[in-house]
Amino acid sequence: MQSDPGSAAIASGEPVASEVQVQTASVRPQAARYHRLLIPIVTASGFAGLGYEIVWTRQLSLALGTEMMAVLGVTAGFFGGLALGAFALDGLIRRSRSPWRVYAMLEAVIAVWGLISVRLLPWAGRALAPLLGTDPSASLLWASSFALPTLVLLPATMAMGGTLAALERMTRESRGEARVAAGVYGANTAGALAGTLASTFLLIPMLGFSKTLVCLAGVNMFCALGALAVGSASGKARAGAAPARPEPVRELRLTITLFATGLLGIAFEVLVVRLAAQVMQDTVYTFAGLLAAYLLGTAAGSLLWQRAGRQTQDGSLQCLLAGTALACLMTASVAPHVGRLVEIASAAGVFGELAVAIALFLAPSTAMGALFGLLAQRVRDQRGSVGWAVGINSLGASIAPLVAAQLLIPTFGTWQAILPIALGYLVLLPPSRLALAWSAVPEIVALVLWLHPGPSLTKVPPGGALLAVREGPMATASVVDDVSGTRYLEVNGHFRMGGTSSSRSDYRQAVLPLLLHQAPRQALFLGIGTGATIVGGSQMPGVSVLGVELSREVVDLLPWFVNPAASGAPRVTVADARRYIAADREQYDVIVADLFHPALDGSGALYTVEHFDAVKRRLAPQGIFCQWLPLYQLDLPSLRAIIRGFLDVYPDGAAWLNHYSVRTPMLALIGTKDGGHLDTDALAARLRDAAIGRVIHPLGFEAPIDLLGQYLAGPRALSNFAGAGPRNTDDYPFVTFDARRNVHALTSAPWSLLLAVTQSLQPDPAELLPHGPDHDPLGARLSAYWRARNRFLEVGASLRGDPRGTALIEAAAPGLIEALRASAEFDPAYGPLMGMARSLISSDRPAAARLLRQINEAAPSRGEARELLLHEFGLRRE
């Protein structure tokens, strides 16, 4: 089929249709009035098939991971089931005297297996992950990911493989016309388009996966009962019809063309989706928009071809093959500039992304839809059924993602790989002089694009430089220097994964949870970015660090930021974090999960209750789990859903800050396996350890209050903040489908959510200190420190623009003085204030003296301001 692998399996979730030749003499004229009743059945069949494919693929990715080989295996397994069903059921459908009953039986099987899959698929996925182990070979991962959906979903996918042939025969007999295949395929694909949008934008966000499967099973039963009703009513009109007699496919070239167009069409889709990820938001809705655009064109092409009543001769085939090649090249010429289209359409949100998707997909997918309609009709004319066409096309589609990811992208690069795809359609042209004429223009366009490729989709800031690029089947990772010399790692052109300017913050992400454990020995880091976190963790004395990173491209670029070959460097393995945790059997004292962009498709699965629970099983006694959250990339509903789920698994969970920057605020949810209070005496002893001090003192951790000052809230305050509402679970992926609001959060002030959290949460020393604040003098000091911290954050958020010099002092100093009055121990305010005073001494001595007096009055227990007053001005006060 010319449809998407994980999509049109999809449109073809109830596979692809084809125009059918009919023995019209055997059909009585009065049967034609029933064909209109088939339209909702044909479209509903495609609707359900696409919905199943979306839900099943996402359920499987939770267990098998989002590594490319796992994704490819799942896609191949789904299409393989469709192909097997199309072949196996073709004869039954062709010979049956009642295709209505056969079709109703197939839909009933799909419905029943859809209900069974509610429990079966998650269970099978969980059972397979431990068998694969933490480091399966690429071939084993692909084979397992192929075998699981093939075997577990086989009854349903085989039944789907036969529905299109049955629908085509039912429509043909009802209409009494010979050529209906393209029309049936188009209507079925239109239903798949509706299923894409309804499942992604409505059903799953409202109901979750299980209830969506129940709804889809209801759609199948509607199709089954509707077919029986229409078939019963029209039965007498068809009573004497003789089944079509099959003939072998006479042309090997036709079989090759069907197989190749299935492969080329899906490979093209994979490449364009991969390119779009570099400039679009890459959320679950981004993929849905791309898929919808692909299906829209496919449906339009087949319906237009049916409407035109074109023939299936070689001339028409040559026209469509050449037209498809040229349309693919048009998309290739537009793709390098699609970033500009995204910028123009960004104001329209999801609709803007859909418009960009249509610009990329509409022309080629329209040509592909018409092309499959023609080819399927040829098979119908020869065999009496379209089942063979569906099966051959699905076989080609099943290997297309593997070919694209493992051959085309590594060999040509994602963009240039579109060119051999286009030329592949020209190779299929039936040999003739006319074929040479049809192929001339696409060949010239391909040559021009090859010799003059478009600009790179990787953005380089003005005055900056692109230092390195690694392009793989999953992502394009790049190392970029900006004009200031700051080096950073970027994935897919717009997801910044850290850089040299954030090294101190990255180190603190690793060190904070390690300090909260009394004696960590084994630490696991999920997600490594530039490698600074795992390097920071490995510098802690006695700690052995293992990092798990999904992207091979990111790991390949680590030498630009750290030295992975250095003595004592942490180990790094490339794997999906969820699958690794599910398969691992080791136990760790500390597990740290990096910042995962919540809107990015797939990242929401790392914030689910089930994943948090799996992590807990990997913790050693007294083990600590730390989940970092990027507050500048989250909206409030997602944050609350994550907190609710975290507290379900870690009832003693607490929230901590990493630093006091309002530009990139980070919050850590930290829980322990066994519960209990923090041992502040043990913490103080660790901070006094000379070996540990050499690592943590440069990071600002010198005394217990420096670390405990990061504490934001305990379980009671967090529970009150989160309130009642949904959890983010595997079955109800709230965060994944909250992507539109999380994307909107990127355009809001980065401190918006941080201030909402600090103003809502009231930390209680009793939840942190082992003996309670009444018996621990640290309690009162902490309460004052936290008030100072919150005021400090408010001051940072109130600064507009990027004030420097005197403007900064005038804007920030009053608020910092207030923070200092709350707690003289609050160094993040005291240090900058003293720096401001020193800078004023050379430019405005009276202002410097006034500021020093204010500092001294706010924090009289500290002598630096008083000593500077005495040294510079010879007085303690005016």
Coordinates of C-alpha atoms in Angstrom, one line a residue, residues 81-588:
G81 CA 0.2 -9.7 9.8
L82 CA -1.7 -7.6 7.2
A83 CA 0.1 -9.3 4.4
L84 CA -0.4 -12.8 5.8
G85 CA -4.1 -12.1 6.2
A86 CA -4.5 -10.7 2.7
F87 CA -2.8 -13.8 1.2
A88 CA -4.6 -16.4 3.4
L89 CA -8.1 -15.0 3.1
D90 CA -8.0 -14.0 -0.5
G91 CA -9.4 -17.3 -1.8
L92 CA -12.0 -17.5 0.9
I93 CA -13.3 -14.0 0.1
R94 CA -13.2 -14.6 -3.6
R95 CA -15.1 -18.0 -3.5
S96 CA -17.6 -17.1 -0.8
R97 CA -21.2 -16.8 -1.8
S98 CA -21.7 -14.3 1.0
P99 CA -18.8 -11.8 1.3
W100 CA -21.0 -10.0 3.8
R101 CA -20.9 -12.8 6.3
V102 CA -17.1 -13.3 5.8
Y103 CA -16.6 -9.6 6.3
A104 CA -18.7 -9.5 9.5
M105 CA -16.7 -12.5 10.8
L106 CA -13.5 -10.6 10.2
E107 CA -14.7 -7.5 11.9
A108 CA -15.9 -9.6 14.9
V109 CA -12.5 -11.2 15.2
I110 CA -10.8 -7.8 15.2
A111 CA -13.3 -6.6 17.9
V112 CA -12.7 -9.6 20.1
W113 CA -9.0 -9.4 19.8
G114 CA -9.0 -5.7 20.3
L115 CA -10.7 -6.3 23.7
I116 CA -8.3 -9.1 24.5
S117 CA -5.3 -6.9 23.7
V118 CA -6.3 -4.5 26.5
R119 CA -4.6 -7.0 28.9
L120 CA -2.6 -9.2 26.6
L121 CA -0.4 -6.7 24.9
P122 CA 0.9 -4.9 28.0
W123 CA 1.5 -8.3 29.7
A124 CA 3.3 -9.7 26.7
G125 CA 5.5 -6.6 26.5
R126 CA 6.4 -6.7 30.1
A127 CA 7.3 -10.4 29.9
L128 CA 9.6 -9.9 26.9
A129 CA 11.7 -7.0 28.2
P130 CA 13.5 -9.1 30.9
L131 CA 14.1 -11.9 28.3
L132 CA 15.9 -9.5 26.0
G133 CA 18.3 -8.3 28.7
T134 CA 19.8 -4.8 29.0
D135 CA 22.1 -5.0 26.0
P136 CA 20.5 -7.1 23.2
S137 CA 22.1 -7.0 19.8
A138 CA 20.4 -5.0 17.1
S139 CA 19.3 -8.1 15.3
L140 CA 17.8 -9.7 18.4
L141 CA 15.9 -6.5 19.3
W142 CA 14.5 -6.2 15.8
A143 CA 13.5 -9.9 15.7
S144 CA 11.9 -9.8 19.1
S145 CA 10.1 -6.5 18.3
F146 CA 8.9 -8.1 15.0
A147 CA 7.8 -11.4 16.6
L148 CA 5.9 -9.9 19.5
P149 CA 3.3 -7.9 17.5
T150 CA 3.2 -10.6 14.8
L151 CA 2.3 -13.4 17.2
V152 CA 0.3 -11.5 19.8
L153 CA -1.8 -9.5 17.3
L154 CA -1.9 -12.0 14.5
P155 CA -5.6 -12.9 14.7
A156 CA -6.5 -9.2 14.5
T157 CA -3.9 -8.1 11.9
M158 CA -4.7 -11.1 9.7
A159 CA -8.4 -10.3 9.8
M160 CA -7.6 -6.7 8.9
G161 CA -5.6 -8.0 6.0
G162 CA -8.8 -9.5 4.5
T163 CA -11.3 -6.7 5.2
L164 CA -10.4 -4.6 2.1
A165 CA -10.8 -7.5 -0.3
A166 CA -14.2 -8.3 1.3
L167 CA -15.3 -4.6 1.2
E168 CA -14.3 -4.3 -2.4
R169 CA -16.4 -7.4 -3.4
M170 CA -19.4 -6.2 -1.3
T171 CA -19.3 -2.8 -3.0
R172 CA -18.9 -4.2 -6.4
E173 CA -21.9 -6.5 -6.0
S174 CA -24.0 -3.8 -4.5
R175 CA -23.2 -1.2 -7.2
G176 CA -23.3 -3.7 -10.0
E177 CA -20.1 -2.0 -11.5
A178 CA -16.9 -3.5 -12.5
R179 CA -14.4 -0.9 -11.2
V180 CA -14.8 0.2 -7.6
A181 CA -11.4 -0.7 -6.0
A182 CA -9.9 2.8 -6.0
G183 CA -13.1 4.2 -4.6
V184 CA -13.2 1.6 -1.8
Y185 CA -9.6 2.2 -1.0
G186 CA -10.1 6.0 -1.0
A187 CA -13.2 5.8 1.3
N188 CA -11.3 3.3 3.6
T189 CA -8.3 5.6 3.8
A190 CA -10.6 8.6 4.4
G191 CA -11.9 6.7 7.4
A192 CA -8.3 6.1 8.5
L193 CA -7.7 9.8 8.2
A194 CA -10.6 10.4 10.6
G195 CA -9.3 7.7 12.9
T196 CA -5.9 9.4 13.0
L197 CA -7.4 12.7 14.1
A198 CA -10.1 11.3 16.4
S199 CA -7.8 8.8 18.2
T200 CA -5.0 11.3 18.7
F201 CA -6.9 14.5 19.5
L202 CA -10.0 13.1 21.2
L203 CA -10.2 9.4 22.2
I204 CA -6.8 8.7 23.8
P205 CA -6.6 12.1 25.6
M206 CA -10.1 11.6 27.0
L207 CA -10.1 7.9 27.7
G208 CA -6.6 6.5 27.6
F209 CA -5.5 3.4 25.7
S210 CA -7.8 0.7 27.2
K211 CA -11.1 2.5 26.8
T212 CA -10.1 3.7 23.3
L213 CA -9.6 0.0 22.4
V214 CA -13.1 -0.7 23.7
C215 CA -14.5 2.1 21.6
L216 CA -12.7 0.8 18.5
A217 CA -14.1 -2.7 19.2
G218 CA -17.5 -1.1 19.2
V219 CA -16.8 0.4 15.8
N220 CA -15.8 -3.1 14.5
M221 CA -19.1 -4.5 15.8
F222 CA -21.0 -1.7 14.1
C223 CA -19.3 -2.7 10.8
A224 CA -20.0 -6.3 11.4
L225 CA -23.7 -5.9 12.2
G226 CA -24.1 -3.3 9.5
A227 CA -22.7 -5.6 6.9
L228 CA -25.0 -8.4 8.0
A229 CA -28.0 -6.2 7.8
V230 CA -27.2 -4.8 4.4
G231 CA -26.2 -8.2 3.1
S232 CA -29.4 -9.7 4.4
A233 CA -31.5 -7.0 2.8
S234 CA -29.8 -7.3 -0.6
G235 CA -29.4 -11.1 -0.5
K236 CA -32.3 -11.9 -2.9
A237 CA -30.9 -9.4 -5.5
R238 CA -27.7 -11.4 -5.6
A239 CA -29.1 -14.8 -5.3
G240 CA -27.7 -16.2 -8.5
A241 CA -24.4 -14.5 -8.6
A242 CA -21.5 -16.8 -9.4
P243 CA -18.2 -16.1 -7.8
A244 CA -15.4 -14.8 -9.9
R245 CA -13.0 -17.4 -11.2
P246 CA -9.4 -16.7 -10.2
E247 CA -6.6 -16.4 -12.8
P248 CA -2.9 -16.3 -12.0
V249 CA -1.2 -13.0 -12.1
R250 CA 0.1 -12.9 -15.7
E251 CA 2.7 -10.3 -15.2
L252 CA 5.7 -10.6 -12.9
R253 CA 6.3 -7.0 -13.5
L254 CA 3.0 -6.2 -11.8
T255 CA 3.9 -8.1 -8.7
I256 CA 7.3 -6.4 -8.6
T257 CA 5.7 -3.0 -9.0
L258 CA 3.2 -3.6 -6.2
F259 CA 5.9 -4.7 -3.9
A260 CA 8.3 -1.9 -4.8
T261 CA 5.6 0.9 -4.5
G262 CA 4.7 -0.4 -1.1
L263 CA 8.4 -0.2 -0.1
L264 CA 9.0 3.2 -1.8
G265 CA 5.9 4.9 -0.5
I266 CA 6.5 4.0 3.2
A267 CA 10.2 4.7 3.0
F268 CA 9.4 8.1 1.6
E269 CA 7.0 8.7 4.5
V270 CA 9.7 7.6 7.0
L271 CA 12.2 10.0 5.5
V272 CA 9.9 13.0 5.5
V273 CA 8.7 12.4 9.0
R274 CA 12.3 12.2 10.1
L275 CA 13.1 15.5 8.3
A276 CA 10.1 17.2 9.8
A277 CA 11.2 16.3 13.3
Q278 CA 14.2 18.7 12.8
V279 CA 12.0 21.7 12.4
M280 CA 8.6 20.9 13.9
Q281 CA 7.8 20.3 17.6
D282 CA 8.0 16.5 17.3
T283 CA 5.1 15.9 19.6
V284 CA 2.5 13.2 19.4
Y285 CA 0.3 15.8 17.5
T286 CA 3.1 16.5 15.1
F287 CA 3.2 12.9 14.0
A288 CA -0.6 12.8 13.8
G289 CA -0.6 15.9 11.6
L290 CA 2.0 14.4 9.3
L291 CA 0.1 11.1 9.1
A292 CA -3.2 12.8 8.5
A293 CA -1.6 14.8 5.6
Y294 CA -0.3 11.6 4.1
L295 CA -3.6 9.8 4.4
L296 CA -5.5 12.9 3.1
G297 CA -3.5 12.8 -0.1
T298 CA -3.8 9.0 -0.4
A299 CA -7.5 9.1 0.0
A300 CA -7.9 12.0 -2.4
G301 CA -5.7 10.4 -5.1
S302 CA -7.6 7.1 -5.1
L303 CA -11.0 8.8 -5.0
L304 CA -10.0 11.2 -7.8
W305 CA -8.7 8.3 -9.9
Q306 CA -12.0 6.4 -9.3
R307 CA -14.0 9.5 -10.2
A308 CA -12.0 10.0 -13.4
G309 CA -12.8 6.4 -14.4
R310 CA -9.3 6.0 -15.9
Q311 CA -8.1 2.8 -17.4
T312 CA -5.3 0.6 -16.2
Q313 CA -3.2 0.5 -19.4
D314 CA 0.6 1.0 -19.4
G315 CA 0.1 4.7 -20.5
S316 CA -1.8 5.5 -17.3
L317 CA 0.7 3.5 -15.2
Q318 CA 3.6 5.4 -16.7
C319 CA 1.9 8.8 -16.1
L320 CA 1.3 7.9 -12.4
L321 CA 4.8 6.5 -11.8
A322 CA 6.5 9.5 -13.3
G323 CA 4.1 11.9 -11.5
T324 CA 4.8 10.2 -8.2
A325 CA 8.6 10.5 -8.7
L326 CA 8.2 14.2 -9.6
A327 CA 6.0 14.9 -6.6
C328 CA 8.6 13.3 -4.3
L329 CA 11.2 15.5 -5.7
M330 CA 9.0 18.5 -5.2
T331 CA 8.9 17.6 -1.5
A332 CA 12.7 17.2 -1.5
S333 CA 13.1 20.7 -2.9
V334 CA 10.8 22.2 -0.3
A335 CA 12.1 20.2 2.7
P336 CA 15.3 22.3 3.3
H337 CA 13.2 25.4 3.6
V338 CA 10.4 24.0 5.7
G339 CA 11.8 25.7 8.8
R340 CA 10.6 29.0 7.3
L341 CA 7.2 27.6 6.7
V342 CA 7.0 26.4 10.3
E343 CA 7.9 29.8 11.6
I344 CA 5.2 31.4 9.5
A345 CA 2.6 28.8 10.6
S346 CA 3.7 28.6 14.3
A347 CA 1.0 31.1 15.4
A348 CA -1.7 28.7 14.3
G349 CA -0.4 26.0 16.6
V350 CA -1.5 22.5 15.7
F351 CA -3.3 23.8 12.6
G352 CA -0.1 25.5 11.5
E353 CA 1.8 22.2 11.8
L354 CA -1.0 20.4 9.8
A355 CA -0.7 23.0 7.1
V356 CA 3.1 22.4 6.9
A357 CA 2.5 18.6 6.8
I358 CA 0.1 19.0 3.9
A359 CA 2.7 21.1 2.0
L360 CA 5.1 18.2 2.4
F361 CA 2.9 15.3 1.8
L362 CA -0.2 16.2 -0.3
A363 CA 1.2 16.0 -3.8
P364 CA 3.3 12.8 -3.5
S365 CA 0.7 10.9 -1.4
T366 CA -2.1 11.9 -3.8
A367 CA -0.1 10.4 -6.7
M368 CA 0.6 7.3 -4.6
G369 CA -3.1 6.8 -3.8
A370 CA -4.0 6.9 -7.5
L371 CA -1.1 4.6 -8.3
F372 CA -2.2 1.9 -5.9
G373 CA -5.8 2.1 -7.1
L374 CA -4.6 1.4 -10.6
L375 CA -2.3 -1.5 -9.6
A376 CA -4.9 -3.1 -7.4
Q377 CA -7.4 -2.9 -10.2
R378 CA -5.1 -4.7 -12.5
V379 CA -4.7 -7.5 -9.9
R380 CA -8.5 -7.6 -9.5
D381 CA -9.0 -7.9 -13.3
Q382 CA -6.7 -10.9 -13.3
R383 CA -7.6 -12.7 -10.1
G384 CA -11.1 -11.6 -9.3
S385 CA -10.0 -10.1 -5.9
V386 CA -7.7 -7.4 -4.6
G387 CA -6.3 -9.5 -1.8
W388 CA -3.1 -10.4 -3.6
A389 CA -2.5 -6.7 -4.3
V390 CA -2.9 -5.9 -0.6
G391 CA -0.6 -8.7 0.5
I392 CA 2.2 -7.9 -1.9
N393 CA 2.0 -4.2 -1.2
S394 CA 2.0 -4.8 2.5
L395 CA 5.1 -7.0 2.3
G396 CA 7.0 -4.2 0.6
A397 CA 5.7 -1.8 3.3
S398 CA 6.8 -4.1 6.1
I399 CA 10.5 -3.8 5.2
A400 CA 10.4 -0.1 4.1
P401 CA 11.2 1.4 7.6
L402 CA 14.1 -1.0 8.0
V403 CA 15.5 -0.1 4.5
A404 CA 15.1 3.6 5.2
A405 CA 16.7 3.5 8.6
Q406 CA 19.5 1.0 8.0
L407 CA 20.4 1.6 4.4
L408 CA 19.1 4.9 2.9
I409 CA 19.8 7.3 5.8
P410 CA 23.3 6.0 6.6
T411 CA 24.2 5.9 2.9
F412 CA 22.7 9.1 1.6
G413 CA 21.6 11.2 4.6
T414 CA 17.9 11.8 5.3
W415 CA 17.3 14.5 2.8
Q416 CA 19.3 13.1 -0.1
A417 CA 17.7 9.7 0.5
I418 CA 14.5 11.1 -1.0
L419 CA 16.2 11.3 -4.4
P420 CA 16.8 7.5 -4.9
I421 CA 13.2 7.0 -3.7
A422 CA 12.0 9.2 -6.5
L423 CA 14.2 7.5 -9.0
G424 CA 13.0 4.1 -7.8
Y425 CA 9.5 5.0 -9.2
L426 CA 11.1 5.7 -12.6
V427 CA 12.8 2.3 -12.6
L428 CA 9.4 0.8 -12.4
L429 CA 8.2 2.4 -15.7
P430 CA 7.1 -0.1 -18.3
P431 CA 9.8 0.0 -21.0
S432 CA 8.8 2.1 -24.0
R433 CA 9.7 5.3 -25.9
L434 CA 6.9 7.0 -24.0
A435 CA 8.5 6.0 -20.7
L436 CA 11.7 7.8 -21.7
A437 CA 9.7 11.0 -22.2
W438 CA 7.8 10.6 -18.9
S439 CA 11.1 10.1 -17.0
A440 CA 13.1 13.0 -18.5
V441 CA 11.8 15.8 -16.3
P442 CA 12.1 13.9 -12.9
E443 CA 15.6 12.8 -13.8
I444 CA 16.7 16.4 -14.6
V445 CA 15.1 17.6 -11.3
A446 CA 16.8 14.9 -9.4
L447 CA 20.2 15.7 -10.9
V448 CA 19.8 19.4 -10.1
L449 CA 18.9 18.6 -6.5
W450 CA 21.8 16.2 -6.2
L451 CA 24.3 18.7 -7.5
H452 CA 22.8 21.7 -5.6
P453 CA 21.5 20.4 -2.3
G454 CA 19.4 22.7 -0.1
P455 CA 20.7 24.3 3.1
S456 CA 21.2 22.3 6.3
L457 CA 18.3 22.1 8.7
T458 CA 20.7 22.5 11.6
K459 CA 20.5 26.1 12.7
V460 CA 23.7 28.0 13.5
P461 CA 23.5 31.3 15.4
P462 CA 24.9 34.4 13.7
G463 CA 28.7 34.5 14.3
G464 CA 28.6 30.8 15.5
A465 CA 29.9 27.7 13.9
L466 CA 28.7 24.1 13.3
L467 CA 31.5 21.9 14.8
A468 CA 30.1 18.4 14.3
V469 CA 27.0 16.6 13.1
R470 CA 25.9 13.0 13.5
E471 CA 22.8 12.0 11.5
G472 CA 21.1 8.7 12.3
P473 CA 17.8 7.0 11.8
M474 CA 16.4 8.4 15.1
A475 CA 17.9 11.9 15.4
T476 CA 20.4 14.4 14.1
A477 CA 22.7 15.5 16.8
S478 CA 25.0 18.5 16.4
V479 CA 27.6 20.5 18.3
V480 CA 27.4 24.2 17.9
D481 CA 29.5 27.1 19.0
D482 CA 27.7 30.5 19.4
V483 CA 29.3 33.9 19.0
S484 CA 30.4 34.0 22.7
G485 CA 32.3 30.7 22.4
T486 CA 29.7 28.7 24.3
R487 CA 29.5 25.2 23.0
Y488 CA 26.2 23.3 23.2
L489 CA 24.7 20.0 22.1
E490 CA 21.5 20.2 20.0
V491 CA 19.2 17.3 18.9
N492 CA 17.0 17.6 15.8
G493 CA 17.8 21.3 15.4
H494 CA 15.9 22.7 18.4
F495 CA 16.3 20.6 21.5
R496 CA 19.3 21.8 23.4
M497 CA 20.7 19.1 25.6
G498 CA 23.2 21.1 27.6
G499 CA 26.5 22.8 26.9
T500 CA 29.7 24.2 28.4
S501 CA 27.7 27.1 30.0
S502 CA 25.6 24.7 32.0
S503 CA 28.3 22.4 33.3
R504 CA 28.1 23.7 36.9
S505 CA 24.3 23.1 36.9
D506 CA 24.8 19.6 35.4
Y507 CA 27.3 18.7 38.1
R508 CA 24.8 19.8 40.8
Q509 CA 22.2 17.6 39.2
A510 CA 24.4 14.6 39.9
V511 CA 25.8 15.6 43.2
L512 CA 22.6 16.7 45.1
P513 CA 21.0 13.2 45.1
L514 CA 24.4 11.5 45.8
L515 CA 24.9 13.7 48.9
L516 CA 21.4 12.8 50.2
H517 CA 22.5 9.1 50.3
Q518 CA 24.7 8.2 53.3
A519 CA 27.1 6.0 51.4
P520 CA 26.4 5.6 47.7
R521 CA 28.4 3.1 45.8
Q522 CA 26.4 2.3 42.6
A523 CA 24.7 5.1 40.6
L524 CA 22.6 4.8 37.5
F525 CA 21.9 7.8 35.3
L526 CA 19.1 7.7 32.8
G527 CA 19.9 10.2 30.0
I528 CA 23.3 11.8 29.8
G529 CA 23.1 14.8 27.4
T530 CA 26.6 16.2 27.2
G531 CA 27.9 13.8 29.8
A532 CA 28.5 16.4 32.5
T533 CA 26.1 14.8 34.9
I534 CA 27.7 11.4 34.8
V535 CA 31.2 12.9 35.0
G536 CA 30.1 14.9 38.0
G537 CA 28.7 11.8 39.6
S538 CA 31.8 9.8 38.9
Q539 CA 34.0 12.4 40.6
M540 CA 32.3 11.6 43.9
P541 CA 34.7 9.3 45.9
G542 CA 33.7 5.7 45.9
V543 CA 30.9 6.0 43.4
S544 CA 30.7 3.8 40.3
V545 CA 28.5 5.4 37.6
L546 CA 26.6 3.9 34.6
G547 CA 24.9 6.1 32.1
V548 CA 22.1 5.0 29.8
E549 CA 21.4 7.1 26.7
L550 CA 18.8 6.5 23.9
S551 CA 20.6 8.1 21.0
R552 CA 23.8 6.7 19.6
E553 CA 24.3 10.0 17.8
V554 CA 24.5 11.8 21.2
V555 CA 27.0 9.3 22.6
D556 CA 29.2 9.7 19.5
L557 CA 29.5 13.5 20.2
L558 CA 30.5 13.2 23.9
P559 CA 34.2 13.8 23.2
W560 CA 33.3 17.4 22.3
F561 CA 32.3 17.9 26.0
V562 CA 34.0 15.3 28.2
N563 CA 36.7 12.7 27.9
P564 CA 35.0 9.3 27.8
A565 CA 38.3 7.5 27.6
A566 CA 39.8 9.1 30.7
S567 CA 40.7 6.9 33.7
G568 CA 37.7 6.4 35.9
A569 CA 35.3 7.7 33.3
P570 CA 31.8 6.4 33.7
R571 CA 30.4 3.6 31.6
V572 CA 27.8 4.5 28.9
T573 CA 25.4 2.1 27.3
V574 CA 23.0 2.9 24.4
A575 CA 19.5 1.8 25.2
D576 CA 15.9 2.9 25.9
A577 CA 15.7 3.9 29.6
R578 CA 12.3 2.2 30.2
R579 CA 13.4 -1.0 28.6
Y580 CA 16.7 -1.0 30.3
I581 CA 15.1 -0.5 33.8
A582 CA 12.6 -3.3 33.0
A583 CA 15.3 -5.7 31.9
D584 CA 18.0 -4.9 34.4
R585 CA 18.6 -7.1 37.5
E586 CA 21.2 -4.9 39.2
Q587 CA 20.4 -2.7 42.2
Y588 CA 21.6 0.8 42.7

